[in-house]
Structure formats: C-alpha cells, structure tokens
mmCIF file of C-alpha atoms in Angstrom:
data_model
loop_
_atom_site.group_PDB
_atom_site.id
_atom_site.type_symbol
_atom_site.label_atom_id
_atom_site.label_comp_id
_atom_site.label_asym_id
_atom_site.label_seq_id
_atom_site.Cartn_x
_atom_site.Cartn_y
_atom_site.Cartn_z
ATOM 1 C CA MET A 1 0.000 0.000 0.000
ATOM 2 C CA THR A 2 1.395 3.412 -0.943
ATOM 3 C CA LYS A 3 1.647 6.309 1.467
ATOM 4 C CA ALA A 4 -1.338 8.043 -0.126
ATOM 5 C CA ALA A 5 -3.583 4.967 -0.081
ATOM 6 C CA THR A 6 -6.576 4.998 2.209
ATOM 7 C CA ALA A 7 -7.061 2.416 4.940
ATOM 8 C CA GLN A 8 -10.834 2.630 4.556
ATOM 9 C CA GLN A 9 -12.465 -0.382 2.949
ATOM 10 C CA PRO A 10 -15.927 -0.879 1.423
ATOM 11 C CA VAL A 11 -18.689 -2.075 3.719
ATOM 12 C CA PRO A 12 -21.387 -4.155 1.974
ATOM 13 C CA ALA A 13 -24.991 -3.093 2.377
ATOM 14 C CA GLY A 14 -27.230 -4.942 4.778
ATOM 15 C CA GLU A 15 -24.593 -5.891 7.353
ATOM 16 C CA GLY A 16 -25.819 -3.367 9.881
ATOM 17 C CA ARG A 17 -22.336 -1.927 10.272
ATOM 18 C CA ALA A 18 -22.333 0.891 12.826
ATOM 19 C CA PRO A 19 -20.383 4.098 12.224
ATOM 20 C CA ARG A 20 -17.433 4.885 14.452
ATOM 21 C CA HIS A 21 -17.589 8.654 13.945
ATOM 22 C CA VAL A 22 -20.800 10.646 13.478
ATOM 23 C CA ALA A 23 -20.934 14.422 13.027
ATOM 24 C CA ILE A 24 -24.044 16.587 13.234
ATOM 25 C CA ILE A 25 -24.836 20.053 11.919
ATOM 26 C CA MET A 26 -27.323 21.099 14.587
ATOM 27 C CA ASP A 27 -29.659 23.266 12.518
ATOM 28 C CA GLY A 28 -33.149 24.582 13.159
ATOM 29 C CA ASN A 29 -33.116 26.204 16.592
ATOM 30 C CA GLY A 30 -34.392 29.522 15.254
ATOM 31 C CA ARG A 31 -37.164 27.954 13.201
ATOM 32 C CA TRP A 32 -38.200 25.801 16.162
ATOM 33 C CA ALA A 33 -38.605 28.947 18.259
ATOM 34 C CA LYS A 34 -40.354 30.892 15.484
ATOM 35 C CA LYS A 35 -42.968 28.160 15.045
ATOM 36 C CA ARG A 36 -43.803 28.575 18.733
ATOM 37 C CA LEU A 37 -43.702 32.389 18.707
ATOM 38 C CA LEU A 38 -40.696 32.304 21.023
ATOM 39 C CA PRO A 39 -37.427 34.264 20.897
ATOM 40 C CA ARG A 40 -34.464 32.626 19.152
ATOM 41 C CA ALA A 41 -32.749 32.262 22.525
ATOM 42 C CA ALA A 42 -35.459 29.797 23.554
ATOM 43 C CA GLY A 43 -34.651 27.704 20.508
ATOM 44 C CA HIS A 44 -30.967 27.673 21.405
ATOM 45 C CA ARG A 45 -31.782 26.598 24.966
ATOM 46 C CA GLN A 46 -33.810 23.696 23.637
ATOM 47 C CA GLY A 47 -30.982 22.941 21.243
ATOM 48 C CA VAL A 48 -28.671 22.456 24.232
ATOM 49 C CA GLU A 49 -31.189 20.005 25.692
ATOM 50 C CA ALA A 50 -31.142 18.088 22.401
ATOM 51 C CA ALA A 51 -27.341 18.006 22.523
ATOM 52 C CA ARG A 52 -27.490 16.545 26.026
ATOM 53 C CA ARG A 53 -29.859 13.804 24.860
ATOM 54 C CA VAL A 54 -27.699 12.925 21.889
ATOM 55 C CA VAL A 55 -24.441 12.890 23.859
ATOM 56 C CA ARG A 56 -25.977 10.516 26.408
ATOM 57 C CA ALA A 57 -27.223 8.281 23.607
ATOM 58 C CA ALA A 58 -23.935 8.245 21.699
ATOM 59 C CA GLY A 59 -22.123 5.991 24.158
ATOM 60 C CA ASP A 60 -25.094 3.656 24.537
ATOM 61 C CA LEU A 61 -25.302 3.308 20.754
ATOM 62 C CA GLY A 62 -21.625 2.442 20.470
ATOM 63 C CA LEU A 63 -20.253 5.593 18.852
ATOM 64 C CA GLU A 64 -16.550 6.174 19.346
ATOM 65 C CA VAL A 65 -16.785 9.828 18.332
ATOM 66 C CA LEU A 66 -19.642 12.329 18.149
ATOM 67 C CA THR A 67 -18.819 15.709 16.621
ATOM 68 C CA LEU A 68 -21.261 18.599 17.055
ATOM 69 C CA TYR A 69 -21.100 21.851 15.065
ATOM 70 C CA ALA A 70 -21.776 24.338 17.850
ATOM 71 C CA PHE A 71 -20.413 27.673 16.597
ATOM 72 C CA SER A 72 -18.932 28.374 13.182
ATOM 73 C CA SER A 73 -16.359 30.974 12.229
ATOM 74 C CA GLU A 74 -19.162 32.649 10.247
ATOM 75 C CA ASN A 75 -21.529 32.827 13.231
ATOM 76 C CA TRP A 76 -19.743 35.995 14.388
ATOM 77 C CA ARG A 77 -21.891 37.775 11.774
ATOM 78 C CA ARG A 78 -24.977 37.190 13.902
ATOM 79 C CA PRO A 79 -26.379 39.906 16.194
ATOM 80 C CA ALA A 80 -24.267 40.583 19.286
ATOM 81 C CA THR A 81 -27.151 39.659 21.581
ATOM 82 C CA GLU A 82 -27.483 36.215 19.987
ATOM 83 C CA ILE A 83 -23.735 35.592 20.201
ATOM 84 C CA SER A 84 -23.844 36.576 23.876
ATOM 85 C CA ASP A 85 -26.714 34.130 24.465
ATOM 86 C CA LEU A 86 -24.805 31.336 22.727
ATOM 87 C CA MET A 87 -21.655 31.956 24.754
ATOM 88 C CA GLY A 88 -23.747 31.995 27.937
ATOM 89 C CA LEU A 89 -25.232 28.640 27.006
ATOM 90 C CA LEU A 90 -21.742 27.285 26.366
ATOM 91 C CA ARG A 91 -20.592 28.413 29.792
ATOM 92 C CA ARG A 92 -23.597 26.807 31.479
ATOM 93 C CA PHE A 93 -23.184 23.597 29.478
ATOM 94 C CA ILE A 94 -19.602 23.205 30.654
ATOM 95 C CA LEU A 95 -20.391 24.118 34.256
ATOM 96 C CA ASN A 96 -23.499 21.950 34.523
ATOM 97 C CA ASP A 97 -22.499 18.959 32.404
ATOM 98 C CA ILE A 98 -18.806 18.364 32.947
ATOM 99 C CA ASP A 99 -19.420 16.162 36.004
ATOM 100 C CA GLU A 100 -21.866 13.960 34.096
ATOM 101 C CA LEU A 101 -19.555 13.765 31.080
ATOM 102 C CA ALA A 102 -16.604 12.790 33.247
ATOM 103 C CA GLU A 103 -18.567 10.130 35.139
ATOM 104 C CA ALA A 104 -19.961 8.711 31.878
ATOM 105 C CA GLY A 105 -16.473 8.185 30.456
ATOM 106 C CA VAL A 106 -16.788 10.915 27.824
ATOM 107 C CA ARG A 107 -13.629 12.616 26.576
ATOM 108 C CA LEU A 108 -14.088 16.231 25.476
ATOM 109 C CA ARG A 109 -12.243 17.546 22.404
ATOM 110 C CA ILE A 110 -12.544 20.905 20.674
ATOM 111 C CA ILE A 111 -11.858 21.665 17.025
ATOM 112 C CA GLY A 112 -11.614 25.181 15.681
ATOM 113 C CA ASP A 113 -9.931 28.305 17.013
ATOM 114 C CA TYR A 114 -11.582 28.277 20.439
ATOM 115 C CA GLN A 115 -8.638 30.208 21.883
ATOM 116 C CA ALA A 116 -10.157 33.304 20.258
ATOM 117 C CA LEU A 117 -13.182 33.131 22.581
ATOM 118 C CA GLU A 118 -13.486 35.080 25.841
ATOM 119 C CA PRO A 119 -10.680 34.208 28.294
ATOM 120 C CA ASP A 120 -13.040 32.759 30.911
ATOM 121 C CA VAL A 121 -14.617 30.465 28.310
ATOM 122 C CA VAL A 122 -11.172 29.323 27.132
ATOM 123 C CA ALA A 123 -10.159 28.586 30.728
ATOM 124 C CA MET A 124 -13.326 26.578 31.342
ATOM 125 C CA ILE A 125 -12.817 24.599 28.148
ATOM 126 C CA ASP A 126 -9.160 23.869 28.920
ATOM 127 C CA SER A 127 -10.131 22.650 32.393
ATOM 128 C CA ALA A 128 -12.876 20.406 30.995
ATOM 129 C CA ILE A 129 -10.528 18.954 28.368
ATOM 130 C CA ALA A 130 -7.895 18.173 30.996
ATOM 131 C CA ARG A 131 -10.420 16.618 33.366
ATOM 132 C CA THR A 132 -11.801 14.220 30.744
ATOM 133 C CA ALA A 133 -8.558 13.487 28.870
ATOM 134 C CA ALA A 134 -8.230 9.919 30.155
ATOM 135 C CA ASN A 135 -11.822 8.897 29.372
ATOM 136 C CA THR A 136 -12.263 6.260 26.691
ATOM 137 C CA ARG A 137 -15.959 5.385 26.314
ATOM 138 C CA THR A 138 -16.882 8.130 23.832
ATOM 139 C CA THR A 139 -15.185 11.231 22.506
ATOM 140 C CA LEU A 140 -17.385 14.317 22.264
ATOM 141 C CA VAL A 141 -15.929 16.778 19.773
ATOM 142 C CA ILE A 142 -17.385 20.279 19.810
ATOM 143 C CA ALA A 143 -16.632 22.520 16.844
ATOM 144 C CA LEU A 144 -16.203 26.048 18.205
ATOM 145 C CA ASN A 145 -15.229 29.015 16.073
ATOM 146 C CA TYR A 146 -14.673 26.369 13.424
ATOM 147 C CA GLY A 147 -14.611 26.660 9.654
ATOM 148 C CA ALA A 148 -13.399 23.908 7.331
ATOM 149 C CA GLN A 149 -11.875 26.332 4.836
ATOM 150 C CA GLN A 150 -9.979 28.067 7.636
ATOM 151 C CA GLU A 151 -8.817 24.656 8.890
ATOM 152 C CA LEU A 152 -7.422 23.842 5.452
ATOM 153 C CA VAL A 153 -5.671 27.213 5.296
ATOM 154 C CA ARG A 154 -3.988 26.480 8.646
ATOM 155 C CA ALA A 155 -2.898 23.082 7.348
ATOM 156 C CA ALA A 156 -1.528 24.626 4.144
ATOM 157 C CA ARG A 157 0.406 27.263 6.081
ATOM 158 C CA SER A 158 1.887 24.611 8.361
ATOM 159 C CA LEU A 159 3.024 22.540 5.385
ATOM 160 C CA ALA A 160 4.385 25.629 3.619
ATOM 161 C CA ALA A 161 6.388 26.631 6.686
ATOM 162 C CA ASP A 162 7.952 23.190 6.922
ATOM 163 C CA ALA A 163 8.714 23.195 3.204
ATOM 164 C CA ALA A 164 10.334 26.647 3.436
ATOM 165 C CA ALA A 165 12.453 25.427 6.362
ATOM 166 C CA GLY A 166 13.648 22.457 4.340
ATOM 167 C CA LYS A 167 11.851 19.958 6.553
ATOM 168 C CA LEU A 168 9.479 18.794 3.836
ATOM 169 C CA ASP A 169 9.741 18.171 0.112
ATOM 170 C CA PRO A 170 6.834 20.070 -1.512
ATOM 171 C CA GLY A 171 6.661 17.528 -4.305
ATOM 172 C CA ALA A 172 6.133 14.713 -1.816
ATOM 173 C CA ILE A 173 3.136 16.242 -0.009
ATOM 174 C CA ASP A 174 0.153 13.918 -0.199
ATOM 175 C CA ILE A 175 -3.196 13.197 1.418
ATOM 176 C CA THR A 176 -1.720 11.828 4.624
ATOM 177 C CA ASP A 177 0.399 14.959 5.142
ATOM 178 C CA ILE A 178 -2.632 17.215 4.894
ATOM 179 C CA ASP A 179 -4.742 14.916 7.055
ATOM 180 C CA ALA A 180 -2.082 15.003 9.775
ATOM 181 C CA ARG A 181 -2.286 18.815 9.995
ATOM 182 C CA LEU A 182 -6.077 18.976 10.456
ATOM 183 C CA ASP A 183 -7.854 19.521 13.767
ATOM 184 C CA THR A 184 -9.229 15.984 13.519
ATOM 185 C CA SER A 185 -5.898 14.233 12.917
ATOM 186 C CA ASP A 186 -6.211 12.096 16.061
ATOM 187 C CA LEU A 187 -9.803 11.008 15.371
ATOM 188 C CA PRO A 188 -11.249 8.096 13.372
ATOM 189 C CA PRO A 189 -12.363 8.936 9.814
ATOM 190 C CA LEU A 190 -15.786 10.555 9.562
ATOM 191 C CA ASP A 191 -18.386 7.922 8.668
ATOM 192 C CA LEU A 192 -21.711 9.747 8.809
ATOM 193 C CA LEU A 193 -22.587 13.439 8.641
ATOM 194 C CA ILE A 194 -26.136 14.411 9.624
ATOM 195 C CA ARG A 195 -27.787 17.779 9.088
ATOM 196 C CA THR A 196 -31.101 18.540 10.723
ATOM 197 C CA SER A 197 -33.897 20.946 9.674
ATOM 198 C CA GLY A 198 -34.132 19.906 6.016
ATOM 199 C CA GLU A 199 -31.310 22.087 4.715
ATOM 200 C CA LYS A 200 -28.974 20.313 2.300
ATOM 201 C CA ARG A 201 -25.545 21.922 2.501
ATOM 202 C CA LEU A 202 -22.367 21.455 4.532
ATOM 203 C CA SER A 203 -21.947 25.080 5.628
ATOM 204 C CA ASN A 204 -18.149 24.973 5.790
ATOM 205 C CA PHE A 205 -18.149 21.956 8.109
ATOM 206 C CA LEU A 206 -15.607 19.110 7.847
ATOM 207 C CA LEU A 207 -15.201 19.551 4.081
ATOM 208 C CA TRP A 208 -12.032 17.458 3.857
ATOM 209 C CA GLN A 209 -13.237 14.842 6.332
ATOM 210 C CA ALA A 210 -16.578 14.430 4.530
ATOM 211 C CA ALA A 211 -14.942 13.383 1.244
ATOM 212 C CA TYR A 212 -16.204 9.802 1.620
ATOM 213 C CA ALA A 213 -18.595 10.186 4.536
ATOM 214 C CA GLU A 214 -22.221 9.208 4.141
ATOM 215 C CA LEU A 215 -24.492 12.268 4.196
ATOM 216 C CA LEU A 216 -27.941 12.250 5.756
ATOM 217 C CA PHE A 217 -30.283 15.246 5.659
ATOM 218 C CA VAL A 218 -33.332 15.007 7.927
ATOM 219 C CA ASP A 219 -36.297 17.361 8.271
ATOM 220 C CA THR A 220 -36.335 17.218 12.078
ATOM 221 C CA LEU A 221 -35.485 20.551 13.685
ATOM 222 C CA TRP A 222 -32.529 20.182 16.024
ATOM 223 C CA PRO A 223 -34.417 20.823 19.310
ATOM 224 C CA ASP A 224 -36.648 17.831 18.436
ATOM 225 C CA PHE A 225 -33.740 15.495 17.651
ATOM 226 C CA ASP A 226 -33.334 12.706 20.199
ATOM 227 C CA ARG A 227 -31.982 9.231 20.887
ATOM 228 C CA ASP A 228 -34.491 7.584 18.565
ATOM 229 C CA ALA A 229 -33.563 9.950 15.744
ATOM 230 C CA LEU A 230 -29.870 9.182 16.226
ATOM 231 C CA ALA A 231 -30.539 5.444 16.350
ATOM 232 C CA GLU A 232 -32.567 5.712 13.143
ATOM 233 C CA ALA A 233 -29.726 7.571 11.429
ATOM 234 C CA ILE A 234 -27.239 4.889 12.505
ATOM 235 C CA ALA A 235 -29.555 2.163 11.220
ATOM 236 C CA HIS A 236 -29.874 4.017 7.912
ATOM 237 C CA PHE A 237 -26.088 4.170 7.673
ATOM 238 C CA GLY A 238 -25.910 0.411 8.187
ATOM 239 C CA GLN A 239 -27.922 -0.161 5.017
ATOM 240 C CA ARG A 240 -25.629 1.863 2.780
ATOM 241 C CA GLU A 241 -22.892 0.365 0.651
ATOM 242 C CA ARG A 242 -19.611 2.224 0.825
ATOM 243 C CA ARG A 243 -17.245 1.691 -2.087
ATOM 244 C CA PHE A 244 -14.750 4.560 -1.604
ATOM 245 C CA GLY A 245 -14.391 4.908 -5.351
ATOM 246 C CA GLY A 246 -14.130 1.175 -6.031
ATOM 247 C CA LEU A 247 -16.648 -1.347 -7.325
#
C-alpha cells in the first residue's frame, strides 16, 4: 500500500455496520422557536437540551466519536445579543455537564480556534478537556469558532512553513500529510454526517473529512432530535454500501 492509499475499505450493504464517527450540523433552533412564537434564545436553549440527549445516547449506541457543530467561524456575523446568548449557554453547558460527562467516560475535544473566545470560556474549556482526557468510552468533539476552509488554510500554512524550512519536500506532499495537519488528525475517519432541519448543505463543516462520509439530511429541527432519531440515522447508515471509489 502506498503512502497516499486509504485504509478505509468498502462495507457491503445490509450488514448493519455501525459508524465509528458521526458528526451533526445542529440546525433549526431559530425555526423551532419561530414556530412557537418564542425568541431565538429559547430555541438555542432547547438545542442544548437536544445536545445533552444525543451525547448521552452516543455511548449507549456504540459511537466512538460524536462531533457537534456548535459555533462556526461565520456565526460571528450574527447579532451581538445572539452571540452573547450562545456563549452563555456554552458556559452553562460546561459548568453543569462536565461532572456527568466525566462520570460517563466521555472525553471532550474541541476543534476550531476556540482560543479566540473570551478568556473565561477558554479557561473553562481547557479545564474540561484536561479533566476528561483519560476517558475512553466516547469522545465528544465540539466545533467552536470552526470553519473547514480556515482549517485547510492552517494546514496549508503549516506545510508551507515546513517546506520553506527544508523539513518537507513540496513535491512529496500527499493526502496523509494534509490529514495530519487537520484539527481531527487524532480522530477516526468521519463515517456519517447528519444535518437537521431539512437544509442540504455542509456550511463549511468538515469539508475534507466528509470526502467519503455518508451524508444524511433530515427534516427534524434540532431541538426535536433525540436518541431515537440518532438510532434511526445509525440504522440508515448500516444499510448503505460504501465503495470509496471502487466497485
């Protein structure tokens, strides 16, 4: 096998194969609130409850990794009041849930430039990461201030710096070199990417990692997503045939 070859192999349909790594674009909080004549903040609060349900279910359903798209690098364009609400929810999630996550064997990982957030949020995140670092049941990855294009730019700059320093032959750069510079380099390959709310786009999320992932777009608004919805998505994945470009 050459350096650039992939270790992923086709999985025949009908075997009920479970994904190792599932990622979710948690979309629909605002529409959930609007349908109920509630402020958007109420939708985000219910979205956090949905995240709690799904995180609890992930370990029970055998997922090694669950990645949630919590705050994109483009979300800074939203009104300041909404950003403040989202950061407040993040603080409360870490404060209120870290004990449960730790006791449940969940390891917390962050992808994205979370160091650009408010200092108290960064400190809370760093503490939570350290506290759960030895856990092995499930890894919860939260994408914060994350953008896939920005991630690829960081990887390209890292490779360019090494090439300029003579540490790397530019002509020898391949898929594995790029993969090793991504935020997800220590995680299993992405198997299944779910987007809720009926929208059918990736919104700058895990663009490289989704190259051969199965995509599933569901109409359920994120605050209504639950264990049963996740189990149904996993079952749907098990019926797909993955060829990775082969026959």
